[in-house]
Amino acid sequence: MFRSFSKRLRLPLREAVLTATAYFVCAAIALQLTRFDGGIAIVWLAGPMLFARLCSAPRRCWTALTLTCIPAGFCASILFGFHGLVALPLSLICIAEAWSAAWLIRRIYPRFGRFQSLPEVGSFLLVAGLLVPVTTSFAAALCAHLASGIPYWTAWRDWYAGHALGLVTFAPPLLLLLRGETRQWIASADRRRTGEAMLLLGLVAATSLMTFGQNEIPLVIIPFAPMVAATLRLGRFGAISSIVILVTMGLSFSLAGYGPTTLLHVSMSLKLKVLQIYFATIVLILLPLAAELRSRRRLVERLHTAEALHRAVLDRMSDIVVRLNSDGTVRYASPSASRVSGYQPGELVGRSIFHLILPEDLPIVLDARRRALANPDEPAIVEYRVNRKDGTVVWVESHIRSIVDSEGRSTGTVSIIREVTQRRQMVEDLTMQAMTDHLTGACNRRAFDEALLAILTSMPEDSEAGCLALFDLDHFKQINDRYGHATGDDVLVRFVTILRGAVRDGDLVARLGGEEFAVLLGGLSLDQAHLVCERIRTRLEDTAIQDSLGNIVKATVSVGLAPLLPGEENRVVMTVADNALYRAKQEGRNRTGLPVAGDFEDRRIA
């Protein structure tokens, strides 16, 4: 425990002597110049000095710094203040006040010391201007009352005013000076900045001299303009330097009997109180202003950094970033827009984005955008086609999110757009492959079933949906056995060619499996479909196919027809067509079988 306490007392002798000396000098000046009629010092400089020294030093040095100031404060009080034993408790109260203010501000705001934000300044004013001086005033007023008979509440008022105003006025410039803020600013400033600072601070000094160097006109408002200008241009350095200049000149001239306070026909102590209130008012104006400016400058710096990073990312990314107004007008387009759309970003800004979208896809884009605007927390994703500048069409995928203002209202959208033409083509190719017979190129059974169901369920009841034709190559197994499977495949491919040449472009040709095929003849009556099927059958019959050895292969086909009745089930239509095909084979093959009366009714009953 003793070792821990001894570590806390370790402090270079030079720093200890300087701190104690500075405390003694500040206390002596305040007691000698601002203590009237045996009362309490109206301006207290020692407390702000110790407070600033503690806040600028590590916590491990606080004990040593505090202990070195006790004899210095006691000596100053004995020589220039209250004599006798009361000097010791008053000295201890002054030191405890500075220590308590430093400890409490560190508890409330751990990073205190630079006055960079409004919360930091507000915490300082709360602690140094209210909580701590109010508390110490009770004990100090009691000591002063017992020592000299000063009315208790008069002593309390004078102590609180002098110490609160002293901390608020003198602590900030002293703290920033001890932390090296002034030295750092001077070291980092260039010639232009230094010249500007000298000009502005010269104006502060001139207006302060004009205000406090004469006794006729109260020009106390005059220094405000250059002080605010110095704060706006120079930041905390300008604010603190202006305060130091004003306080030094104002206090010096006032104690010498010059300045606006001479126009007040009151006691000197009251004049100094008014002067301190004036100084504190300026501090309360300039310090929050400097802190707010500092916060805004840091925010602007972060915004500039973020903007530079944002632009660097946008310049290198392949996706397009587009910001739109609520009416669809382009406010910003990233450089990658030229690669996807063919338009330079400058050509798009100020124009409506909707003119690039294919009319068929525009409704789904507008719907997605409406959803994004209505729900800012959820992005809307949509794929659509875009007309490039050269007339080609590309597919894009857009992630749309709403932009809201400070009141939560949607003011537009931002979209990240990616070209997906290759992916879309790949999906379409895969879909086509999944729906196509790989040997003949005709649709497969899956595609046929979906198309048949769509026709039966979508046609009005009073319309003629068309016919289904089932084809089965006759004796196809014998062709494979005699000529080989390669020749059999050639026969299947040739037959699909005949089918496609005999039907319309919109009619679906499918291979159901093996040598069985189907054709959906939309909108044709049974008689019309029968003519088409006969044309197909005779063309195959007249077609000669050669195998690899030059042998002529002949093939025929049997057909079964069934009408497509709206609302009918797939299996019923397939069964009717299959029955007709079966009858065609039973009757000798190479012919077209028609449905007979009762086929549909029999299947429904079954």
XYZ file of C-alpha atoms in Angstrom, residues 92-513:
422
model
C -7.903 23.303 1.292
C -11.406 24.192 0.024
C -9.924 26.018 -2.992
C -7.704 23.059 -3.866
C -10.510 20.553 -3.237
C -12.723 22.609 -5.547
C -10.264 22.370 -8.451
C -9.593 18.661 -7.803
C -13.317 17.824 -7.527
C -14.136 19.693 -10.729
C -11.370 17.845 -12.611
C -12.402 14.452 -11.179
C -16.114 14.966 -11.844
C -15.681 16.224 -15.428
C -13.522 13.182 -16.179
C -16.241 10.915 -14.805
C -18.938 12.599 -16.862
C -16.854 13.082 -20.002
C -13.767 10.781 -19.974
C -12.180 12.376 -23.055
C -12.507 15.922 -21.744
C -9.850 18.467 -22.614
C -10.248 19.684 -26.205
C -13.693 21.333 -26.249
C -14.451 19.648 -29.572
C -18.189 19.066 -29.169
C -21.269 20.568 -27.575
C -21.646 17.671 -25.088
C -18.076 18.283 -23.899
C -18.637 22.032 -23.488
C -21.993 21.435 -21.831
C -20.451 18.979 -19.345
C -17.745 21.516 -18.478
C -20.247 24.322 -17.889
C -22.405 22.061 -15.729
C -19.523 20.959 -13.507
C -17.346 24.089 -13.387
C -20.113 26.660 -13.568
C -22.674 25.061 -11.280
C -22.196 21.808 -9.371
C -18.748 22.185 -7.804
C -18.777 25.966 -7.002
C -22.230 25.678 -5.477
C -21.045 22.862 -3.203
C -17.783 24.446 -2.053
C -19.487 27.807 -1.459
C -21.292 26.502 1.635
C -18.121 25.526 3.505
C -16.121 28.537 2.286
C -18.876 30.982 3.253
C -18.982 29.489 6.760
C -15.235 29.906 7.197
C -15.323 33.516 5.926
C -18.297 34.299 8.160
C -16.582 32.942 11.277
C -13.248 34.614 10.460
C -14.384 38.164 9.579
C -18.072 38.389 10.351
C -19.154 38.704 6.713
C -22.847 37.853 6.342
C -23.066 34.174 5.450
C -25.117 34.514 2.235
C -23.077 37.500 1.084
C -19.938 35.378 1.454
C -21.652 32.461 -0.276
C -22.695 34.675 -3.180
C -19.262 36.270 -3.588
C -17.464 32.909 -3.402
C -19.777 31.220 -5.887
C -19.664 34.145 -8.369
C -15.900 34.539 -8.227
C -15.041 30.843 -8.415
C -17.720 29.785 -10.927
C -17.015 32.672 -13.272
C -13.287 32.174 -12.813
C -13.435 28.500 -13.775
C -15.681 29.156 -16.765
C -13.609 32.108 -17.993
C -9.997 31.129 -17.355
C -9.930 27.297 -17.324
C -10.515 26.702 -21.077
C -7.671 28.903 -22.389
C -5.292 27.632 -19.695
C -6.186 24.000 -20.430
C -5.714 24.331 -24.178
C -2.452 26.175 -23.575
C -1.160 23.411 -21.282
C -2.206 20.710 -23.736
C -0.156 22.376 -26.445
C -3.125 23.237 -28.674
C -1.842 26.742 -29.353
C 1.669 25.500 -30.086
C 0.369 22.802 -32.427
C -1.822 25.267 -34.328
C 1.061 27.709 -34.788
C 3.385 24.895 -35.911
C 0.901 23.560 -38.478
C -0.269 26.908 -39.891
C 1.122 28.131 -43.202
C 1.900 31.744 -44.075
C -1.559 32.551 -45.339
C -3.141 31.057 -42.232
C -0.710 32.849 -39.939
C -1.359 36.160 -41.658
C -5.100 35.701 -41.350
C -4.724 34.876 -37.642
C -2.576 37.952 -37.003
C -5.099 40.163 -38.772
C -8.122 38.811 -36.921
C -6.473 38.745 -33.502
C -5.139 42.246 -34.171
C -8.710 43.362 -34.734
C -9.720 41.719 -31.449
C -6.927 43.561 -29.647
C -7.831 46.870 -31.322
C -11.536 46.603 -30.462
C -10.658 45.515 -26.900
C -8.419 48.546 -26.543
C -11.183 50.726 -27.981
C -13.642 49.262 -25.486
C -11.567 49.282 -22.284
C -9.094 52.088 -23.034
C -11.664 54.861 -22.546
C -14.307 55.770 -19.993
C -16.872 57.676 -22.017
C -18.781 55.232 -24.257
C -19.729 51.633 -23.277
C -18.587 49.795 -26.413
C -18.740 46.305 -24.874
C -20.458 44.847 -27.965
C -17.719 45.985 -30.365
C -15.233 43.098 -29.703
C -17.875 40.486 -30.461
C -17.658 40.840 -34.248
C -13.895 40.186 -34.640
C -14.008 37.499 -31.933
C -16.758 35.605 -33.747
C -14.890 36.067 -37.033
C -11.714 34.700 -35.433
C -13.666 31.714 -34.107
C -15.252 31.002 -37.484
C -11.958 31.226 -39.361
C -9.465 29.881 -36.806
C -11.591 27.511 -34.755
C -10.722 26.816 -31.117
C -7.394 28.617 -31.455
C -9.197 31.761 -32.561
C -11.804 31.499 -29.817
C -9.297 30.902 -27.002
C -6.838 33.528 -28.255
C -9.630 36.093 -28.528
C -10.813 35.325 -24.998
C -7.266 35.651 -23.595
C -6.741 38.991 -25.337
C -10.086 40.396 -24.206
C -9.788 39.146 -20.607
C -6.183 40.331 -20.223
C -6.864 43.801 -21.569
C -10.290 44.133 -19.939
C -9.133 43.054 -16.499
C -5.951 45.139 -16.634
C -7.682 48.338 -17.717
C -10.569 47.833 -15.290
C -8.241 47.387 -12.313
C -6.396 50.512 -13.465
C -9.637 52.495 -13.464
C -10.514 52.494 -17.160
C -13.228 50.889 -19.267
C -17.024 50.591 -19.227
C -17.111 49.486 -15.571
C -16.125 53.010 -14.518
C -19.526 54.163 -15.747
C -21.147 52.010 -13.033
C -21.597 53.932 -9.780
C -21.139 50.902 -7.560
C -18.350 49.359 -5.529
C -15.234 47.957 -7.186
C -16.152 44.418 -6.165
C -19.477 44.677 -7.933
C -17.791 46.153 -10.993
C -15.484 43.146 -11.185
C -18.447 40.807 -10.818
C -20.156 42.502 -13.752
C -16.913 42.282 -15.707
C -16.614 38.567 -14.992
C -20.195 38.026 -16.083
C -19.309 39.793 -19.319
C -16.258 37.563 -19.802
C -18.230 34.407 -18.949
C -20.945 35.388 -21.424
C -18.372 35.642 -24.189
C -16.928 32.252 -23.192
C -20.415 30.735 -23.235
C -20.893 32.075 -26.758
C -17.507 31.344 -28.303
C -16.697 27.932 -26.829
C -19.943 26.215 -27.965
C -19.571 27.963 -31.334
C -15.995 26.706 -31.693
C -17.039 23.197 -30.602
C -19.903 23.120 -33.091
C -17.641 24.381 -35.873
C -15.096 21.705 -34.959
C -17.768 19.014 -35.109
C -19.027 20.305 -38.431
C -15.514 20.462 -39.877
C -14.849 16.894 -38.802
C -18.159 15.873 -40.304
C -17.281 17.632 -43.558
C -13.873 15.940 -43.560
C -15.511 12.558 -43.052
C -17.987 13.334 -45.810
C -15.163 14.307 -48.165
C -13.301 11.122 -47.267
C -16.417 9.042 -47.742
C -17.120 10.789 -51.035
C -13.596 10.102 -52.294
C -13.914 6.454 -51.284
C -17.389 6.336 -52.778
C -16.154 7.698 -56.095
C -13.141 5.369 -56.119
C -15.426 2.372 -55.586
C -17.923 3.545 -58.195
C -15.179 4.184 -60.741
C -13.950 0.598 -60.425
C -17.172 -1.342 -59.934
C -18.929 -2.946 -62.879
C -22.430 -2.466 -61.497
C -24.277 0.751 -62.253
C -25.404 3.034 -59.425
C -28.265 5.323 -60.420
C -30.043 7.875 -58.246
C -33.484 9.006 -59.386
C -35.883 11.725 -58.306
C -39.396 10.715 -57.388
C -40.496 11.315 -61.006
C -37.795 9.039 -62.442
C -35.365 11.784 -63.523
C -31.722 10.728 -63.247
C -29.752 12.745 -60.686
C -26.602 10.638 -60.751
C -25.254 7.760 -62.823
C -21.951 6.003 -62.114
C -19.250 5.739 -64.814
C -20.104 2.069 -65.479
C -23.382 3.234 -67.075
C -21.546 3.774 -70.358
C -20.459 0.132 -70.519
C -23.937 -1.282 -70.009
C -26.190 1.297 -71.678
C -23.816 2.909 -74.154
C -24.708 6.350 -72.747
C -22.208 8.513 -70.912
C -23.340 9.462 -67.357
C -23.683 13.096 -68.412
C -26.120 12.065 -71.163
C -28.390 10.370 -68.635
C -28.455 13.047 -65.912
C -31.589 15.169 -66.161
C -33.429 12.651 -68.377
C -36.064 10.101 -67.460
C -34.712 6.601 -67.003
C -37.946 5.083 -68.210
C -37.290 5.840 -71.887
C -34.519 3.210 -71.846
C -36.825 0.415 -70.671
C -38.735 -1.747 -73.146
C -42.448 -0.841 -73.072
C -43.405 -4.463 -72.300
C -41.253 -4.440 -69.137
C -42.067 -0.905 -67.958
C -45.129 -1.895 -65.840
C -43.138 -4.337 -63.672
C -40.403 -1.724 -63.167
C -42.913 0.935 -62.120
C -44.578 -1.531 -59.752
C -41.237 -2.433 -58.140
C -40.395 1.249 -57.750
C -43.766 1.965 -56.137
C -43.125 -0.829 -53.655
C -39.693 0.559 -52.816
C -41.043 4.095 -52.299
C -43.871 2.808 -50.109
C -41.553 0.704 -47.931
C -38.154 2.419 -47.513
C -36.799 -0.379 -45.297
C -37.207 -3.073 -47.947
C -35.436 -3.153 -51.344
C -37.325 -4.159 -54.489
C -35.623 -6.453 -57.012
C -36.716 -6.614 -60.638
C -35.326 -7.873 -63.959
C -36.140 -6.094 -67.198
C -34.797 -5.247 -70.632
C -33.036 -2.035 -71.608
C -32.438 -0.472 -75.000
C -28.768 0.390 -75.445
C -27.711 3.490 -77.328
C -26.738 1.349 -80.334
C -30.209 -0.243 -80.469
C -29.333 -3.625 -78.943
C -31.337 -4.990 -76.025
C -29.778 -6.220 -72.788
C -31.250 -7.762 -69.650
C -30.504 -6.059 -66.316
C -31.262 -6.807 -62.685
C -32.020 -3.786 -60.489
C -32.034 -3.551 -56.682
C -34.142 -0.485 -55.839
C -34.196 1.228 -52.458
C -35.999 4.391 -51.401
C -34.191 7.584 -50.302
C -35.829 9.407 -47.391
C -35.364 12.945 -46.101
C -34.982 14.094 -42.491
C -38.732 13.753 -41.953
C -38.876 10.200 -43.275
C -40.527 11.060 -46.591
C -39.393 9.294 -49.761
C -37.713 11.721 -52.157
C -36.453 9.297 -54.767
C -34.683 5.994 -55.239
C -31.172 4.654 -55.611
C -30.656 1.556 -57.741
C -27.770 -0.840 -58.196
C -28.103 -2.248 -61.700
C -26.229 -5.265 -63.059
C -26.296 -6.630 -66.581
C -27.588 -10.217 -66.574
C -27.934 -10.877 -70.317
C -25.620 -13.884 -70.245
C -27.251 -15.311 -67.156
C -30.689 -14.758 -68.627
C -29.630 -16.434 -71.874
C -28.197 -19.321 -69.899
C -31.435 -19.731 -67.961
C -33.442 -19.636 -71.180
C -31.093 -22.181 -72.749
C -31.384 -24.457 -69.752
C -35.162 -24.057 -69.784
C -35.205 -24.862 -73.478
C -33.038 -27.901 -72.897
C -35.294 -29.054 -70.097
C -38.321 -28.755 -72.417
C -36.715 -30.170 -75.613
C -35.960 -33.652 -76.885
C -32.210 -33.736 -77.426
C -32.310 -36.041 -80.490
C -35.016 -34.507 -82.660
C -35.219 -30.971 -81.305
C -38.961 -31.355 -80.727
C -40.551 -30.524 -77.406
C -40.423 -33.252 -74.775
C -43.216 -34.820 -72.743
C -42.996 -32.228 -69.989
C -43.432 -29.319 -72.406
C -46.293 -31.126 -74.126
C -48.191 -31.764 -70.857
C -47.886 -28.125 -69.785
C -49.011 -26.845 -73.205
C -51.980 -29.215 -73.327
C -53.090 -28.215 -69.834
C -52.762 -24.507 -70.710
C -54.949 -24.916 -73.818
C -57.653 -26.885 -72.012
C -57.863 -24.501 -69.039
C -57.517 -21.142 -70.808
C -59.947 -21.451 -73.734
C -63.525 -20.193 -73.375
C -66.137 -22.943 -73.226
C -67.898 -21.891 -76.423
C -64.703 -21.770 -78.513
C -62.999 -24.427 -80.600
C -59.695 -25.216 -78.899
C -58.320 -27.472 -81.642
C -57.228 -31.100 -81.889
C -54.600 -33.432 -80.531
C -52.853 -35.763 -82.981
C -50.890 -38.753 -81.727
C -48.381 -40.323 -84.159
C -46.739 -43.733 -83.798
C -44.235 -45.006 -86.388
C -45.248 -48.416 -87.700
C -42.916 -51.363 -87.079
C -40.192 -49.054 -85.833
C -38.536 -51.859 -83.841
C -38.000 -53.761 -87.082
C -36.252 -50.718 -88.610
C -33.877 -50.565 -85.626
C -33.238 -54.313 -85.772
C -32.676 -54.421 -89.530
C -30.848 -51.158 -90.236
C -29.461 -50.237 -86.830
C -30.297 -47.635 -84.213
C -28.420 -44.875 -86.041
C -30.732 -45.297 -89.021
C -33.685 -45.414 -86.660
C -32.571 -42.080 -85.200
C -32.366 -40.651 -88.729
C -35.955 -41.758 -89.336
C -37.100 -40.023 -86.147
C -35.307 -36.791 -87.074
C -36.699 -36.883 -90.618
C -40.215 -37.420 -89.307
C -39.964 -34.371 -87.029
C -38.857 -32.349 -90.038
C -41.961 -33.549 -91.929
C -44.162 -32.654 -88.945
C -42.830 -29.133 -88.702
C -43.131 -28.610 -92.419
C -46.793 -29.651 -92.431
C -48.086 -27.658 -89.433
C -48.152 -23.973 -88.555
C -45.468 -22.171 -86.553
C -47.678 -21.911 -83.485
C -48.528 -25.630 -83.396
C -46.546 -27.597 -80.824
C -44.616 -30.671 -82.012
C -43.497 -33.040 -79.247
C -41.803 -36.401 -78.893
C -43.566 -38.278 -76.124
C -41.079 -41.127 -76.039
